[in-house]
Amino acid sequence: MIHPTAIVDPKADLAPDVEVGAYSLIGPKVKIDAGTWVGPHVVIQGDTYLGRNNRIYQFASVGEAPQDKKYADEETRLEIGDDNRIRESVTIHRGTVQDQGLTKIGSRNLFMAYSHIAHDCVLGNDIVCANTATLGGHVILGDHVIISAFCALHQFVQVGSHAFIAHGALVTKDIPPYIMIAGAGGANVSVCGINSEGLKRRGFSSTQIEVLKRAYKIVYREGLRVVEAIENLKVLEQEEPAVQLFREFLENTTRGIVR
């Protein structure tokens, strides 16, 4: 299952059925679980754990040292769940001791070619990062987030579950759950309403979506301060529990939200 030209350190822990392609390099602290396929010319380094049934395509770099000038060879980690697709030339870096020392990625995510996951990012499940999507350090993504091609997220930005970021956006503030963001002109991002189509695909009912649209209007159309909007959302979530995710995100944002 390991190509004769691949270099796999004897200390690496690979399940018996893991495949490793030609000219790939696996470091001594790497652990790879069953069913994972590592293509040709892939480098996996550092204290890195890969779960089950992942597929890593050519020229990807996984678990390399963070691109942070403060990094001084401390022992930090990368953890990746199951059923992820890591396409050509994707880069995913380990954490730093200035944070939790951990970059963590969930399951069933798709990272298209040349996308970048920086140090200390925490990603949920069922995320899509399109070609060249770039996450700065310490970014947090909820479940089912879609980031379109050529987008860039500033370090420490948080994106709530089910949010959609359109092509070419430069994101410097937090994006609440369920929201669509357009980025015409790069930094001139604008809010475009609820991600209705994405919610339909994930089984949200028309009634739920209508209530979430009302939640959106409370935050973005009624001229309220965030603290006032939160109080109104508390009332609305009695009608629809999905609003709770919206309200809790607003309570915990540290960078302010995209307006």
Short mmCIF file of N, CA and C in Angstrom, two decimals, residues 147-217:
data_model
loop_
_atom_site.label_atom_id
_atom_site.label_comp_id
_atom_site.label_asym_id
_atom_site.label_seq_id
_atom_site.Cartn_x
_atom_site.Cartn_y
_atom_site.Cartn_z
N ILE A 147 -17.04 28.88 1.55
CA ILE A 147 -16.19 30.01 1.22
C ILE A 147 -15.81 29.90 -0.25
N SER A 148 -16.21 30.86 -1.04
CA SER A 148 -16.00 30.80 -2.48
C SER A 148 -14.54 31.09 -2.84
N ALA A 149 -14.24 30.96 -4.14
CA ALA A 149 -12.88 31.13 -4.61
C ALA A 149 -12.35 32.55 -4.38
N PHE A 150 -11.05 32.64 -4.12
CA PHE A 150 -10.32 33.91 -3.98
C PHE A 150 -10.75 34.74 -2.78
N CYS A 151 -11.42 34.13 -1.81
CA CYS A 151 -11.76 34.84 -0.57
C CYS A 151 -10.59 34.79 0.40
N ALA A 152 -10.53 35.80 1.27
CA ALA A 152 -9.51 35.83 2.31
C ALA A 152 -10.16 36.26 3.62
N LEU A 153 -9.88 35.52 4.69
CA LEU A 153 -10.43 35.83 6.01
C LEU A 153 -9.30 36.28 6.92
N HIS A 154 -9.47 37.46 7.50
CA HIS A 154 -8.49 38.03 8.42
C HIS A 154 -8.35 37.14 9.65
N GLN A 155 -7.16 37.17 10.26
CA GLN A 155 -6.95 36.37 11.46
C GLN A 155 -7.95 36.74 12.56
N PHE A 156 -8.35 35.74 13.32
CA PHE A 156 -9.29 35.82 14.43
C PHE A 156 -10.76 36.00 14.01
N VAL A 157 -11.04 36.03 12.72
CA VAL A 157 -12.43 36.12 12.27
C VAL A 157 -13.17 34.83 12.62
N GLN A 158 -14.46 34.98 12.99
CA GLN A 158 -15.33 33.84 13.22
C GLN A 158 -16.48 33.87 12.22
N VAL A 159 -16.83 32.69 11.71
CA VAL A 159 -17.93 32.57 10.76
C VAL A 159 -18.91 31.53 11.30
N GLY A 160 -20.17 31.93 11.44
CA GLY A 160 -21.18 31.04 11.99
C GLY A 160 -21.63 29.98 11.01
N SER A 161 -22.24 28.94 11.53
CA SER A 161 -22.70 27.81 10.73
C SER A 161 -23.67 28.26 9.64
N HIS A 162 -23.60 27.59 8.49
CA HIS A 162 -24.49 27.80 7.34
C HIS A 162 -24.28 29.13 6.64
N ALA A 163 -23.22 29.85 6.97
CA ALA A 163 -22.95 31.11 6.26
C ALA A 163 -22.35 30.82 4.89
N PHE A 164 -22.54 31.77 3.98
CA PHE A 164 -22.02 31.66 2.61
C PHE A 164 -21.26 32.94 2.28
N ILE A 165 -20.01 32.79 1.82
CA ILE A 165 -19.17 33.93 1.47
C ILE A 165 -18.91 33.87 -0.03
N ALA A 166 -19.36 34.88 -0.74
CA ALA A 166 -19.27 34.86 -2.20
C ALA A 166 -17.87 35.22 -2.68
N HIS A 167 -17.67 35.02 -3.96
CA HIS A 167 -16.39 35.12 -4.65
C HIS A 167 -15.63 36.41 -4.35
N GLY A 168 -14.37 36.25 -3.95
CA GLY A 168 -13.46 37.38 -3.85
C GLY A 168 -13.61 38.27 -2.64
N ALA A 169 -14.34 37.84 -1.62
CA ALA A 169 -14.57 38.70 -0.46
C ALA A 169 -13.32 38.76 0.43
N LEU A 170 -13.04 39.94 0.95
CA LEU A 170 -12.01 40.12 1.96
C LEU A 170 -12.72 40.39 3.28
N VAL A 171 -12.68 39.42 4.17
CA VAL A 171 -13.50 39.45 5.38
C VAL A 171 -12.64 39.85 6.57
N THR A 172 -13.01 40.94 7.25
CA THR A 172 -12.25 41.42 8.41
C THR A 172 -13.08 41.42 9.69
N LYS A 173 -14.37 41.13 9.59
CA LYS A 173 -15.23 41.06 10.77
C LYS A 173 -15.98 39.73 10.79
N ASP A 174 -16.59 39.44 11.92
CA ASP A 174 -17.29 38.17 12.08
C ASP A 174 -18.56 38.11 11.24
N ILE A 175 -18.91 36.91 10.80
CA ILE A 175 -20.11 36.68 10.00
C ILE A 175 -21.05 35.78 10.78
N PRO A 176 -22.25 36.25 11.12
CA PRO A 176 -23.18 35.43 11.89
C PRO A 176 -23.65 34.20 11.12
N PRO A 177 -24.23 33.23 11.81
CA PRO A 177 -24.79 32.06 11.14
C PRO A 177 -25.88 32.45 10.14
N TYR A 178 -26.04 31.61 9.13
CA TYR A 178 -27.13 31.68 8.15
C TYR A 178 -26.98 32.82 7.14
N ILE A 179 -25.96 33.67 7.24
CA ILE A 179 -25.88 34.90 6.47
C ILE A 179 -25.12 34.68 5.16
N MET A 180 -25.51 35.41 4.11
CA MET A 180 -24.75 35.47 2.87
C MET A 180 -23.99 36.78 2.78
N ILE A 181 -22.72 36.69 2.36
CA ILE A 181 -21.86 37.86 2.22
C ILE A 181 -21.36 37.93 0.78
N ALA A 182 -21.45 39.10 0.18
CA ALA A 182 -20.87 39.32 -1.15
C ALA A 182 -19.66 40.23 -1.00
N GLY A 183 -18.68 40.06 -1.91
CA GLY A 183 -17.44 40.78 -1.75
C GLY A 183 -16.99 41.55 -2.96
N ALA A 184 -17.92 42.08 -3.74
CA ALA A 184 -17.52 42.86 -4.91
C ALA A 184 -16.63 44.01 -4.48
N GLY A 185 -15.45 44.07 -5.06
CA GLY A 185 -14.52 45.11 -4.67
C GLY A 185 -13.63 44.72 -3.52
N GLY A 186 -13.56 43.42 -3.20
CA GLY A 186 -12.65 42.94 -2.17
C GLY A 186 -13.12 43.29 -0.77
N ALA A 187 -12.59 44.37 -0.19
CA ALA A 187 -12.91 44.72 1.19
C ALA A 187 -14.32 45.29 1.34
N ASN A 188 -14.94 45.70 0.24
CA ASN A 188 -16.28 46.28 0.33
C ASN A 188 -17.33 45.18 0.39
N VAL A 189 -17.28 44.37 1.45
CA VAL A 189 -18.23 43.28 1.59
C VAL A 189 -19.59 43.83 2.02
N SER A 190 -20.62 43.13 1.63
CA SER A 190 -21.98 43.53 1.99
C SER A 190 -22.80 42.31 2.34
N VAL A 191 -23.76 42.51 3.20
CA VAL A 191 -24.65 41.43 3.62
C VAL A 191 -25.80 41.31 2.63
N CYS A 192 -26.10 40.07 2.23
CA CYS A 192 -27.08 39.85 1.16
C CYS A 192 -28.29 39.04 1.61
N GLY A 193 -28.51 38.93 2.90
CA GLY A 193 -29.67 38.20 3.39
C GLY A 193 -29.32 36.82 3.91
N ILE A 194 -30.36 36.02 4.07
CA ILE A 194 -30.21 34.67 4.60
C ILE A 194 -29.81 33.70 3.48
N ASN A 195 -29.01 32.72 3.81
CA ASN A 195 -28.58 31.71 2.85
C ASN A 195 -29.70 30.68 2.66
N SER A 196 -30.79 31.12 2.07
CA SER A 196 -32.01 30.30 1.99
C SER A 196 -31.79 29.01 1.22
N GLU A 197 -31.11 29.09 0.08
CA GLU A 197 -30.92 27.89 -0.74
C GLU A 197 -30.10 26.85 0.00
N GLY A 198 -29.05 27.29 0.66
CA GLY A 198 -28.25 26.35 1.44
C GLY A 198 -29.04 25.71 2.56
N LEU A 199 -29.89 26.49 3.22
CA LEU A 199 -30.69 25.94 4.31
C LEU A 199 -31.70 24.93 3.79
N LYS A 200 -32.29 25.19 2.63
CA LYS A 200 -33.22 24.22 2.03
C LYS A 200 -32.51 22.89 1.77
N ARG A 201 -31.31 22.97 1.25
CA ARG A 201 -30.55 21.75 0.93
C ARG A 201 -30.23 20.96 2.18
N ARG A 202 -30.17 21.62 3.32
CA ARG A 202 -29.82 20.93 4.57
C ARG A 202 -31.04 20.57 5.40
N GLY A 203 -32.22 20.69 4.81
CA GLY A 203 -33.42 20.19 5.47
C GLY A 203 -34.18 21.18 6.31
N PHE A 204 -33.82 22.47 6.27
CA PHE A 204 -34.60 23.47 6.99
C PHE A 204 -35.95 23.64 6.29
N SER A 205 -37.00 23.74 7.08
CA SER A 205 -38.33 23.91 6.51
C SER A 205 -38.54 25.35 6.07
N SER A 206 -39.57 25.57 5.24
CA SER A 206 -39.88 26.93 4.79
C SER A 206 -40.25 27.81 5.98
N THR A 207 -40.91 27.23 6.97
CA THR A 207 -41.29 27.99 8.18
C THR A 207 -40.04 28.43 8.94
N GLN A 208 -39.09 27.52 9.11
CA GLN A 208 -37.85 27.88 9.80
C GLN A 208 -37.11 28.99 9.06
N ILE A 209 -37.05 28.88 7.75
CA ILE A 209 -36.34 29.89 6.97
C ILE A 209 -37.03 31.24 7.07
N GLU A 210 -38.34 31.27 7.08
CA GLU A 210 -39.06 32.53 7.22
C GLU A 210 -38.77 33.19 8.57
N VAL A 211 -38.68 32.39 9.62
CA VAL A 211 -38.37 32.96 10.94
C VAL A 211 -36.93 33.47 10.96
N LEU A 212 -36.02 32.76 10.33
CA LEU A 212 -34.64 33.23 10.28
C LEU A 212 -34.52 34.52 9.47
N LYS A 213 -35.37 34.67 8.46
CA LYS A 213 -35.39 35.94 7.73
C LYS A 213 -35.86 37.08 8.64
N ARG A 214 -36.79 36.80 9.52
CA ARG A 214 -37.22 37.82 10.49
C ARG A 214 -36.09 38.16 11.44
N ALA A 215 -35.33 37.13 11.85
CA ALA A 215 -34.17 37.38 12.71
C ALA A 215 -33.15 38.26 12.00
N TYR A 216 -32.94 37.99 10.72
CA TYR A 216 -32.03 38.80 9.92
C TYR A 216 -32.48 40.27 9.90
N LYS A 217 -33.76 40.50 9.71
CA LYS A 217 -34.28 41.87 9.66
C LYS A 217 -34.10 42.58 11.00
#
